[in-house]
Structure formats: structure tokens, C-alpha cells
Short mmCIF file of C-alpha atoms and ligand atoms in Angstrom, two decimals:
data_model
loop_
_atom_site.label_atom_id
_atom_site.label_comp_id
_atom_site.label_asym_id
_atom_site.label_seq_id
_atom_site.Cartn_x
_atom_site.Cartn_y
_atom_site.Cartn_z
CA MET K 108 -156.67 88.97 57.34
CA PHE K 109 -157.49 85.47 56.18
CA ASN K 110 -159.13 86.72 52.98
CA ARG K 111 -155.81 88.15 51.89
CA PHE K 112 -154.21 84.84 52.81
CA LEU K 113 -156.70 82.94 50.63
CA GLU K 114 -156.05 85.36 47.75
CA THR K 115 -152.32 84.69 47.93
CA GLU K 116 -152.96 80.99 48.31
CA ASP K 117 -155.12 81.09 45.21
CA GLN K 118 -152.33 82.78 43.25
CA VAL K 119 -149.62 80.28 44.12
CA ILE K 120 -151.26 76.92 44.78
CA ALA K 121 -152.32 74.73 41.85
CA ASP K 122 -156.04 74.17 41.31
CA SER K 123 -155.30 70.50 40.58
CA LEU K 124 -154.50 70.18 44.28
CA LYS K 125 -157.80 71.61 45.54
CA ILE K 126 -161.24 70.51 46.52
CA ARG K 127 -162.95 73.28 48.44
CA PHE K 128 -166.27 73.43 50.27
CA TYR K 129 -165.94 76.79 52.07
CA PRO K 130 -163.31 79.48 52.70
CA ILE K 131 -161.57 77.98 55.72
CA SER K 132 -157.97 78.99 56.44
CA VAL K 133 -156.35 77.05 59.22
CA LYS K 134 -154.00 78.28 61.91
CA SER K 135 -153.84 75.52 64.51
CA ALA K 136 -155.65 72.43 65.77
CA LYS K 137 -155.88 70.39 68.96
CA GLY K 138 -157.91 67.25 69.67
CA THR K 139 -161.19 67.54 67.75
CA ARG K 140 -160.97 71.33 67.26
CA ILE K 141 -159.51 73.46 64.46
CA THR K 142 -158.80 77.18 64.88
CA ASP K 143 -158.87 79.42 61.82
CA GLN K 144 -156.65 82.39 61.07
CA ASP K 145 -159.17 84.74 62.68
CA GLY K 146 -159.11 82.75 65.91
CA LYS K 147 -162.53 81.10 65.43
CA ASP K 148 -162.87 77.50 66.66
CA TYR K 149 -164.56 74.69 64.74
CA LEU K 150 -165.56 71.17 65.73
CA ASP K 151 -164.07 68.96 63.03
CA LEU K 152 -166.16 66.10 61.64
CA ALA K 153 -163.86 65.64 58.66
CA ALA K 154 -160.51 65.04 60.41
CA GLY K 155 -158.83 66.32 57.24
CA TRP K 156 -160.32 63.51 55.13
CA ALA K 157 -160.05 60.99 57.98
CA VAL K 158 -156.37 61.56 58.66
CA ALA K 159 -156.62 62.90 62.24
CA GLY K 160 -157.90 59.59 63.64
CA ILE K 161 -156.31 60.17 67.05
CA GLY K 162 -157.15 63.87 66.89
CA TYR K 163 -154.77 66.77 66.29
CA GLY K 164 -151.52 67.46 68.11
CA HIS K 165 -151.41 64.38 70.30
CA PRO K 166 -148.63 65.02 72.89
CA ARG K 167 -147.37 61.42 72.78
CA VAL K 168 -146.84 61.54 69.02
CA SER K 169 -145.33 65.00 69.26
CA SER K 170 -142.62 63.94 71.71
CA LYS K 171 -141.86 60.71 69.80
CA ILE K 172 -141.38 62.69 66.59
CA LYS K 173 -138.93 65.08 68.26
CA GLU K 174 -137.01 62.24 69.92
CA GLN K 175 -136.77 60.32 66.64
CA TYR K 176 -135.70 63.33 64.62
CA ASP K 177 -132.96 64.12 67.12
CA THR K 178 -131.73 60.50 67.15
CA LEU K 179 -132.08 59.68 63.46
CA SER K 180 -133.77 62.24 61.25
CA PHE K 181 -133.54 60.06 58.17
CA THR K 182 -132.14 56.97 56.62
CA SER K 183 -133.17 55.55 53.30
CA GLN K 184 -134.68 52.28 54.45
CA LEU K 185 -134.18 50.92 50.92
CA SER K 186 -130.46 50.60 51.45
CA ALA K 187 -129.77 51.27 55.16
CA PRO K 188 -132.71 50.07 57.32
CA GLU K 189 -133.34 50.88 60.99
CA GLN K 190 -135.48 49.52 63.82
CA THR K 191 -138.58 51.77 63.90
CA MET K 192 -139.83 50.74 60.48
CA VAL K 193 -139.32 47.06 61.37
CA SER K 194 -141.23 47.42 64.67
CA LEU K 195 -144.05 49.16 62.84
CA ALA K 196 -144.20 46.37 60.25
CA GLN K 197 -144.34 43.79 63.01
CA LYS K 198 -147.19 45.62 64.72
CA LEU K 199 -149.16 45.90 61.47
CA ILE K 200 -148.69 42.20 60.82
CA ASP K 201 -149.96 41.46 64.35
CA ILE K 202 -153.19 43.46 64.02
CA THR K 203 -154.04 42.20 60.52
CA PRO K 204 -156.00 38.92 60.41
CA GLY K 205 -154.65 35.79 58.71
CA SER K 206 -152.18 33.31 60.19
CA PHE K 207 -150.29 32.94 56.88
CA PRO K 208 -146.82 34.53 56.48
CA LYS K 209 -147.13 38.26 55.80
CA LYS K 210 -144.85 41.12 54.87
CA VAL K 211 -145.23 44.89 54.78
CA TRP K 212 -144.51 47.50 52.11
CA PHE K 213 -144.27 51.22 52.97
CA GLY K 214 -145.02 54.37 50.98
CA HIS K 215 -146.33 57.89 51.52
CA SER K 216 -149.97 58.05 50.42
CA GLY K 217 -152.94 55.84 49.78
CA SER K 218 -152.28 56.34 46.09
CA ASP K 219 -148.74 54.95 46.00
CA ALA K 220 -149.83 52.02 48.19
CA ASN K 221 -152.62 51.18 45.74
CA ASP K 222 -150.06 51.49 42.94
CA CYS K 223 -148.20 48.73 44.76
CA ILE K 224 -151.29 46.54 44.39
CA PHE K 225 -151.77 47.58 40.77
CA LYS K 226 -148.21 46.64 39.85
CA LEU K 227 -147.43 43.63 42.04
CA VAL K 228 -150.65 41.60 42.11
CA PRO K 229 -150.74 40.87 38.33
CA LEU K 230 -147.02 40.07 38.49
CA GLU K 231 -147.38 37.64 41.37
CA LYS K 232 -150.36 35.84 39.88
CA ASN K 233 -149.04 35.98 36.33
CA ARG K 234 -152.53 37.08 35.34
CA SER K 235 -152.97 40.45 33.66
CA ARG K 236 -156.40 41.62 34.77
CA MET K 237 -157.75 43.34 37.85
CA ILE K 238 -161.32 44.03 38.99
CA SER K 239 -162.48 46.99 41.01
CA PHE K 240 -165.76 48.75 41.75
CA MET K 241 -167.58 51.67 40.17
CA GLY K 242 -167.58 54.58 42.61
CA SER K 243 -164.39 53.44 44.33
CA TYR K 244 -161.60 55.92 45.09
CA HIS K 245 -158.15 54.38 45.30
CA GLY K 246 -156.00 57.43 44.50
CA GLN K 247 -154.74 59.82 41.87
CA THR K 248 -151.50 58.30 40.55
CA LEU K 249 -151.77 56.46 37.26
CA GLY K 250 -152.00 52.98 38.77
CA SER K 251 -154.39 53.92 41.56
CA LEU K 252 -156.61 56.00 39.28
CA SER K 253 -156.77 53.04 36.92
CA LEU K 254 -158.20 51.00 39.79
CA SER K 255 -160.61 53.80 40.75
CA GLY K 256 -164.17 54.12 39.52
CA HIS K 257 -164.90 57.58 40.89
CA PRO K 258 -165.94 60.62 38.80
CA ALA K 259 -162.88 62.50 40.14
CA GLN K 260 -160.63 60.29 38.00
CA SER K 261 -162.94 59.76 35.02
CA ARG K 262 -161.15 62.32 32.80
CA PHE K 263 -158.19 59.95 32.67
CA ILE K 264 -158.40 56.73 30.75
CA GLY K 265 -155.94 54.84 32.94
CA SER K 266 -154.78 51.34 32.25
CA GLY K 267 -156.89 49.03 30.15
CA ASN K 268 -156.48 45.93 32.28
CA VAL K 269 -158.97 46.95 34.99
CA VAL K 270 -162.63 45.98 34.73
CA LYS K 271 -165.09 47.85 36.95
CA ILE K 272 -168.27 46.36 38.31
CA PRO K 273 -171.15 47.93 40.29
CA TYR K 274 -170.82 48.21 44.07
CA PRO K 275 -173.74 46.75 46.02
CA ASN K 276 -175.47 49.93 47.14
CA PRO K 277 -178.57 49.04 49.17
CA TYR K 278 -180.02 52.59 48.92
CA ARG K 279 -179.52 52.85 45.16
CA PRO K 280 -179.30 49.24 43.96
CA PRO K 281 -177.41 49.17 40.65
CA PHE K 282 -179.81 46.74 38.98
CA GLY K 283 -182.93 48.40 40.44
CA GLU K 284 -183.83 45.80 43.10
CA THR K 285 -182.69 45.74 46.73
CA ASP K 286 -183.81 42.19 47.22
CA ARG K 287 -180.98 39.63 46.89
CA LEU K 288 -178.48 42.40 46.11
CA THR K 289 -175.48 40.20 46.88
CA ASP K 290 -176.70 37.48 44.51
CA GLN K 291 -177.25 40.05 41.78
CA ILE K 292 -173.67 41.37 41.91
CA ILE K 293 -172.02 37.96 42.32
CA ASP K 294 -174.13 36.51 39.47
CA PHE K 295 -173.20 39.46 37.27
CA LEU K 296 -169.53 38.92 38.03
CA GLU K 297 -169.56 35.17 37.46
CA ASN K 298 -172.00 34.94 34.58
CA GLU K 299 -171.37 38.15 32.68
CA VAL K 300 -167.96 39.63 33.52
CA PHE K 301 -165.99 36.36 33.80
CA LYS K 302 -167.72 34.93 30.73
CA THR K 303 -167.15 37.98 28.51
CA VAL K 304 -164.56 40.70 29.17
CA CYS K 305 -162.53 39.38 32.09
CA PRO K 306 -162.02 35.60 32.40
CA ALA K 307 -161.58 34.45 36.03
CA GLU K 308 -158.40 32.54 35.16
CA GLU K 309 -156.85 35.77 33.84
CA THR K 310 -157.95 37.84 36.86
CA ALA K 311 -155.18 38.48 39.37
CA GLY K 312 -157.06 40.40 42.04
CA ILE K 313 -160.17 42.23 43.15
CA ILE K 314 -159.72 45.42 45.14
CA ILE K 315 -162.57 46.76 47.24
CA GLU K 316 -163.35 49.30 49.93
CA GLY K 317 -165.24 47.57 52.77
CA ILE K 318 -167.20 50.80 53.02
CA GLN K 319 -167.13 52.72 49.75
CA SER K 320 -166.20 56.09 51.17
CA ASP K 321 -165.75 58.79 48.54
CA GLY K 322 -168.34 56.92 46.48
CA GLY K 323 -170.92 57.92 49.13
CA LEU K 324 -170.17 56.10 52.39
CA ILE K 325 -171.90 53.00 51.08
CA ILE K 326 -172.13 49.92 53.26
CA PRO K 327 -172.63 46.64 51.38
CA PRO K 328 -175.17 44.03 52.56
CA ASP K 329 -173.83 41.81 55.36
CA ASP K 330 -173.43 38.75 53.15
CA PHE K 331 -171.61 40.49 50.29
CA LEU K 332 -167.98 40.54 51.46
CA PRO K 333 -168.02 36.92 52.71
CA ARG K 334 -169.49 35.82 49.34
CA LEU K 335 -166.86 37.83 47.48
CA GLN K 336 -164.11 36.20 49.56
CA GLU K 337 -165.55 32.75 48.86
CA MET K 338 -165.67 33.46 45.14
CA CYS K 339 -162.11 34.83 45.08
CA ARG K 340 -160.80 31.73 46.87
CA HIS K 341 -162.65 29.48 44.42
CA PHE K 342 -161.02 31.12 41.38
CA GLY K 343 -157.60 31.76 42.97
CA ILE K 344 -158.10 35.53 42.77
CA ARG K 345 -156.40 37.78 45.34
CA LEU K 346 -158.81 39.79 47.50
CA ILE K 347 -157.43 43.20 48.46
CA PHE K 348 -159.07 45.61 50.91
CA ASP K 349 -158.40 49.32 50.58
CA GLU K 350 -158.67 50.45 54.23
CA VAL K 351 -156.98 53.79 53.64
CA LYS K 352 -159.98 55.76 54.86
CA VAL K 353 -161.98 53.50 57.17
CA GLY K 354 -159.21 51.30 58.58
CA LEU K 355 -157.42 51.51 61.94
CA GLY K 356 -160.39 51.58 64.30
CA ARG K 357 -162.75 54.01 62.61
CA THR K 358 -165.57 51.49 62.10
CA GLY K 359 -165.45 50.15 65.67
CA LYS K 360 -163.04 47.34 64.76
CA TRP K 361 -159.47 47.54 63.53
CA PHE K 362 -160.66 47.07 59.94
CA SER K 363 -164.01 47.30 58.17
CA PHE K 364 -163.72 43.67 57.00
CA ASP K 365 -163.34 42.50 60.62
CA HIS K 366 -167.11 42.99 60.93
CA TYR K 367 -167.53 39.98 58.61
CA GLY K 368 -164.65 37.73 59.68
CA ILE K 369 -162.77 38.24 56.38
CA GLU K 370 -159.07 37.45 55.97
CA PRO K 371 -157.92 39.52 52.99
CA ASP K 372 -154.83 38.60 50.99
CA ALA K 373 -153.70 42.22 51.21
CA VAL K 374 -154.71 45.30 53.19
CA VAL K 375 -153.89 48.84 52.08
CA LEU K 376 -153.44 51.53 54.75
CA GLY K 377 -152.66 55.24 54.76
CA LYS K 378 -154.24 58.48 56.00
CA SER K 379 -154.63 58.10 59.81
CA LEU K 380 -151.69 55.67 60.09
CA GLY K 381 -149.08 58.40 60.58
CA GLY K 382 -150.99 60.47 63.14
CA GLY K 383 -150.79 63.32 60.61
CA LEU K 384 -147.44 62.47 59.03
CA PRO K 385 -147.37 60.95 55.55
CA ILE K 386 -147.02 57.19 55.52
CA SER K 387 -148.88 54.36 53.82
CA SER K 388 -148.52 50.62 53.82
CA VAL K 389 -149.59 47.37 52.27
CA VAL K 390 -149.78 44.37 54.59
CA ALA K 391 -150.03 41.26 52.45
CA ARG K 392 -149.23 37.60 52.01
CA LYS K 393 -145.45 37.36 51.84
CA GLU K 394 -145.43 35.98 48.30
CA MET K 395 -147.46 38.93 47.00
CA LEU K 396 -144.83 41.46 48.01
CA ASP K 397 -141.74 39.35 47.31
CA VAL K 398 -142.10 39.34 43.54
CA GLY K 399 -138.89 41.17 42.79
CA THR K 400 -136.24 43.33 44.40
CA GLY K 401 -136.62 47.12 44.16
CA ILE K 402 -139.59 47.15 41.82
CA HIS K 403 -141.86 49.47 43.81
CA MET K 404 -139.83 51.69 46.11
CA PHE K 405 -139.48 55.34 46.99
CA THR K 406 -136.36 56.91 48.50
CA THR K 407 -138.15 58.09 51.64
CA SER K 408 -140.37 54.98 52.08
CA GLY K 409 -140.66 53.94 55.73
CA ASN K 410 -139.26 57.31 56.81
CA PRO K 411 -138.15 56.80 60.44
CA VAL K 412 -139.98 59.89 61.74
CA SER K 413 -143.23 58.88 60.04
CA SER K 414 -142.73 55.27 61.19
CA THR K 415 -142.27 56.41 64.80
CA ALA K 416 -145.41 58.55 64.58
CA ALA K 417 -147.33 55.58 63.13
CA LEU K 418 -146.16 53.14 65.81
CA GLU K 419 -147.16 55.56 68.57
CA THR K 420 -150.50 56.20 66.83
CA LEU K 421 -151.31 52.48 66.89
CA LYS K 422 -150.39 52.30 70.59
CA ILE K 423 -152.60 55.31 71.35
CA ILE K 424 -155.53 53.67 69.55
CA GLU K 425 -155.11 50.72 71.93
CA ASP K 426 -154.25 52.61 75.13
CA GLU K 427 -157.09 55.12 74.78
CA ARG K 428 -159.54 52.43 73.66
CA LEU K 429 -160.40 54.48 70.58
CA ILE K 430 -161.88 51.52 68.71
CA GLU K 431 -164.51 51.04 71.45
CA ASN K 432 -165.07 54.79 71.52
CA ALA K 433 -165.64 54.85 67.77
CA ARG K 434 -168.17 52.03 68.10
CA HIS K 435 -170.15 53.56 70.98
CA LYS K 436 -170.02 57.16 69.82
CA GLY K 437 -170.97 56.08 66.32
CA GLU K 438 -174.13 54.40 67.65
CA TYR K 439 -175.01 57.51 69.63
CA PHE K 440 -174.36 59.79 66.65
CA ILE K 441 -176.57 57.69 64.37
CA SER K 442 -179.38 57.63 66.96
CA LEU K 443 -179.42 61.45 67.08
CA LEU K 444 -179.20 61.75 63.30
CA THR K 445 -182.15 59.38 62.99
CA GLU K 446 -184.17 61.78 65.16
CA LEU K 447 -183.10 64.64 62.89
CA GLN K 448 -184.24 62.64 59.87
CA LYS K 449 -187.81 62.74 61.25
CA LYS K 450 -187.70 66.55 61.07
CA TYR K 451 -186.22 67.02 57.60
CA GLN K 452 -187.52 65.25 54.51
CA TRP K 453 -184.27 65.90 52.67
CA ILE K 454 -182.42 63.40 54.83
CA GLY K 455 -182.96 60.32 52.68
CA ASP K 456 -180.62 57.84 54.31
CA ILE K 457 -178.29 57.59 57.30
CA ARG K 458 -175.78 54.77 57.41
CA GLY K 459 -172.58 54.04 59.17
CA LYS K 460 -170.31 51.81 61.17
CA GLY K 461 -168.58 53.39 64.15
CA LEU K 462 -167.41 56.86 63.23
CA ALA K 463 -167.69 56.36 59.47
CA ILE K 464 -171.14 57.81 58.86
CA GLY K 465 -172.90 59.05 55.73
CA VAL K 466 -175.97 61.29 55.57
CA GLU K 467 -177.46 61.16 52.08
CA LEU K 468 -179.61 64.12 51.03
CA VAL K 469 -182.41 63.81 48.48
CA GLU K 470 -185.02 66.16 47.05
CA ASP K 471 -187.70 63.81 48.38
CA ARG K 472 -187.69 60.28 49.74
CA VAL K 473 -189.83 58.82 46.97
CA SER K 474 -187.89 59.97 43.90
CA LYS K 475 -184.57 59.90 45.84
CA THR K 476 -183.31 62.59 43.44
CA PRO K 477 -179.84 63.49 44.77
CA ALA K 478 -179.87 66.92 46.43
CA ALA K 479 -176.32 68.05 45.61
CA GLU K 480 -176.90 71.80 46.00
CA LYS K 481 -178.60 71.34 49.34
CA THR K 482 -175.73 69.15 50.54
CA ALA K 483 -173.22 71.85 49.59
CA ALA K 484 -175.40 74.44 51.34
CA ILE K 485 -175.63 72.42 54.57
CA CYS K 486 -171.85 71.91 54.70
CA TYR K 487 -171.30 75.61 53.99
CA ARG K 488 -173.78 76.70 56.69
CA CYS K 489 -172.25 74.27 59.20
CA TYR K 490 -168.88 75.87 58.51
CA GLN K 491 -170.37 79.31 59.24
CA LEU K 492 -171.83 77.90 62.46
CA GLY K 493 -168.54 76.35 63.61
CA LEU K 494 -168.74 72.76 62.36
CA LEU K 495 -166.56 71.28 59.63
CA ALA K 496 -167.81 68.49 57.37
CA PHE K 497 -167.15 67.61 53.73
CA TYR K 498 -169.43 65.85 51.32
CA VAL K 499 -168.82 62.84 49.07
CA GLY K 500 -170.69 60.52 46.73
CA ILE K 501 -170.88 60.07 42.99
CA HIS K 502 -173.86 62.45 43.10
CA SER K 503 -172.11 64.83 45.55
CA ASN K 504 -174.99 64.49 48.01
CA VAL K 505 -173.62 62.61 51.03
CA ILE K 506 -172.35 64.46 54.11
CA GLU K 507 -169.36 62.47 55.30
CA ILE K 508 -168.83 62.18 59.04
CA THR K 509 -165.32 60.87 59.77
CA PRO K 510 -164.23 62.78 62.89
CA PRO K 511 -161.29 62.02 65.18
CA LEU K 512 -161.99 58.79 67.07
CA THR K 513 -161.61 60.76 70.32
CA LEU K 514 -165.00 62.40 69.72
CA THR K 515 -167.06 62.84 72.91
CA LYS K 516 -170.80 62.74 73.61
CA ASP K 517 -170.77 66.52 74.10
CA ASP K 518 -169.09 66.94 70.70
CA ILE K 519 -171.86 64.87 69.11
CA ASP K 520 -174.60 66.87 70.85
CA LEU K 521 -173.00 70.07 69.56
CA ALA K 522 -172.57 68.68 66.03
CA VAL K 523 -176.19 67.57 65.78
CA SER K 524 -177.51 70.87 67.14
CA ILE K 525 -175.49 72.73 64.48
CA LEU K 526 -176.71 70.37 61.75
CA ASP K 527 -180.27 70.95 62.99
CA GLN K 528 -179.74 74.71 62.76
CA ALA K 529 -178.26 74.38 59.26
CA PHE K 530 -181.24 72.33 58.00
CA SER K 531 -183.68 74.76 59.55
CA ASP K 532 -181.83 77.69 57.92
CA LEU K 533 -182.00 75.91 54.59
CA GLU K 534 -185.72 75.36 55.02
CA GLU K 535 -186.21 79.03 55.80
CA GLN K 536 -184.00 79.99 52.83
CA LYS K 537 -181.56 81.78 55.10
CA ILE K 538 -178.46 80.38 53.37
CA ASP K 539 -176.84 82.60 50.73
CA MET K 540 -176.64 80.20 47.77
CA ASN K 541 -174.42 82.62 45.84
CA LEU K 542 -171.71 82.14 48.45
CA VAL K 543 -172.16 78.38 48.35
CA LYS K 544 -171.83 78.28 44.55
CA GLU K 545 -168.31 79.71 44.70
CA TYR K 546 -167.19 76.42 46.23
CA ALA K 547 -167.53 73.65 43.73
CA GLY K 548 -166.63 70.72 46.00
CA TRP K 549 -166.46 67.50 43.99
C1 LIG H 844 -160.20 54.53 50.19
C2 LIG H 844 -159.10 55.44 49.71
N1 LIG H 844 -158.03 54.90 49.13
C3 LIG H 844 -157.01 55.66 48.69
C4 LIG H 844 -157.05 57.03 48.81
C5 LIG H 844 -155.91 57.86 48.30
O1 LIG H 844 -155.14 58.28 49.36
P1 LIG H 844 -154.14 59.53 49.20
O2 LIG H 844 -154.98 60.73 48.95
O3 LIG H 844 -153.39 59.56 50.49
O4 LIG H 844 -153.24 59.22 48.07
C6 LIG H 844 -158.14 57.63 49.43
C7 LIG H 844 -158.21 59.10 49.57
O5 LIG H 844 -159.24 59.68 49.82
C8 LIG H 844 -159.21 56.82 49.89
O6 LIG H 844 -160.28 57.33 50.49
#
């Protein structure tokens, strides 16, 4: 039955909207489980690209959505505002660090929120240039792709005012040496980039992912983000954190930068914010968002139903102590994966914070040659065995583990036993690589 569905889907849905790892077709989902159109259940480690942070079908969000739709299905907040959006803004201001005056902008996707940064930060600073990082993924609209440094957007030239610098990747250090990685990147920025192609006094902002997610779940050295903040403050450059994927509790704190005591000038949110409904936001210094009336707005921005879902999602994160759960379950998950690493040479690196975990596969641990085909095969085999995970990374060789934050110890035991089985099947050449090849992934 579902094969016919996928055939029809293939005929009517644009390829530009697809990134496929295996032939899943979804019927329903609850908590951490997805059920396909044949009735088979899967444990979901992807959470639909980290959107289902509170899990699927949360009853509290469900009843709030219905109540809100019945009371006020829609108002264009641009011209006729209502309370829910304002309460949500207030809550976001409260959870975001920084005692300076802040405001909130609302959109629908991580991409349009990063477009907000792309447009408004140069305007506010009256400086034309922006800096971002190679490997970063900020979205697919023209502004957000211009900020991105990911291969997915490299076919588009984007805007010429963005300079991209290497991300401090401890496993694959961009300048060859792991030692003093932070110094290497900061020196490069100050002594090469600022002195040649992008003068500091013409740089409006630097946008960064605290964990570079689609770039390969890369965690910078502990001293990097504080040094970057210090440097930005010195040169009067705005520091913007894209928390679309790892924000809102996933790392074991509200935000990834909270691990380092950073106070960003602006924070970009999306994905899990709406509990499954589309909504994004930028929480920033007041003056950054008050640069002009009506210059970055969408008719359905701050949609009351999405806003209600988002407000309830934030309350659920607190009430169910999901941030603590992410922290503790993440530690447990990594400890089991580290055991697995002893069994399989292809597991080159395991890294993570909370429930944002990356498992990087290599041909061998000395050459560190990225094992893209094997990564695709493991994800495909896991799917066959009832576990959903996607892979990321500029070399397409990092299994991304971003499950719902409600994940239990039993879920983790099950996930690791399936991964173990998948690796063992790969070793014994039991995975049909012809099937895997049909799914190109990234
Ligand atoms: C860090 C980050 N920023 C922005 C985006 C873009 O978000 P969206 O796909 O909702 O436009 C993504 C999507 O993967 C992301 O991971």
C-alpha cells in the first residue's frame, strides 16, 4: 500500500523539497514513536529534524490549539494584534539571557528568521558586511542561504556581503592542528579576514550555531564562544546565535550558548518552538529589531494558533523538566555509544551535549576518511530495524541524534541495540547497498 503512496508522492511533490534517506511513509505519531502506513512502529531519533522536541501529539498542545482556533482562528498580528503572541514574546524574553531591553520578531521558519538577521543587522549597525561560518546551515531563502556555508546551498551564489570563515572543528581542525584551535580561528579572523576582505569597522554581525548541526554536529572548544563574544564586543560587532536546531532545552540548557555564559545580541529560534506548528522568532536587543516599521513582516507572522502552541510547548519543557531529562539522557546515550565505539572501528568520533549527539563514521581512525556510504547504510538498516535517524555533515558521514527530549532510558537501550545490530550487519555485508543507493540523502 505505501509503495503506491510513495509513487504518487513522487509524481506530485517537487524534488527541490526532498531529502530522503529511506522509503518511510508516515501515518501517525505519538511521543517518541512514529507509525508508518503499514502499521509498523519506529523509535524516532530524528524528531523530524529536531522539531518534535516535546514529542509528537502532546495532549496539552492539542487542546490549546483547538481552544485557540475556536476562540480566534486568525488575526494578522501586523495590523490587529492579540494577546497570545504578546505573552509568547514576553516568555521568550524571560528565558533569553541579557538584562538589556529586548524585543521579539516572529516568522514561520528558521530561514525567514535568519533573513531577519540578514536584513536588519547591517541596517541597524550601518555596516554592510556579515560574517558566518563554513559548514553552517541557516536556511534556504536568499538571505539565509547567503549566510549559510553548507554544501546544500553552494549552488547559489547568494549575496556578496557575507564572508565565511572556518568553524573550529576539533575532530577535523581546519588548519591541521587541534592544539590552540580557538587561537587559530580568532587570529585568522583578526589578522587575515579583518585586515583584507572584511574590515571589522564595516562588519555588522557574526552569526554562529553554538553547535554546528547540519555541518556535522560539531562542538567548538570550550573557550571559543567566549573569545568570539569578547572579540565582537571589542569591535562593536553584533553576535547572533542561530539556535533553530539545538535551542529550547535540547543541549541540557535552554540554549547551547548557556553552557558558556554567553549573552548574545540576538537569538534565532524555530523548529521545536511551535510543538510541531510552524513558527520562528528572533529575540534581540530592542534597537536591532526597531530599525524601521514593516520592513520584515509576513501576513501570518505570530499566527495565534502557532503562538498558543509555542507558549504551551515552553511551559511543557519546564513542567516536565525536559531540559534536565535531555542532559541526563544525553550522558547515558553517549556512555552507551562509547561502548559501541570499542566494537566498531568505523565509529571515529562521538560528541554531543544533551540530546544533540553526533556519531561520525570513518573508514579507519588513522586516516579519518569520511565513510559516507557506510553512514547511509547504517541509517537505512536502522530504518529497516525500526529506528529512525538521519545523517548530516559536509562529508555526509555523521549520524545525527536529535530525538524528542522526552526520550527514556528504555528508548536509549533499544536505540543502541538496533545501532549495534546495524553495524554488525554492515560488517557481515548483510545490507543491500543497491537499496541504500536509491536514497541520496544530502
Ligand atoms: C541551525 C538551523 N538554522 C536554520 C534552519 C532553517 O530552518 P527552516 O528549515 O525551518 O527554514 C535550520 C534547518 O535545518 C537549522 O538547522
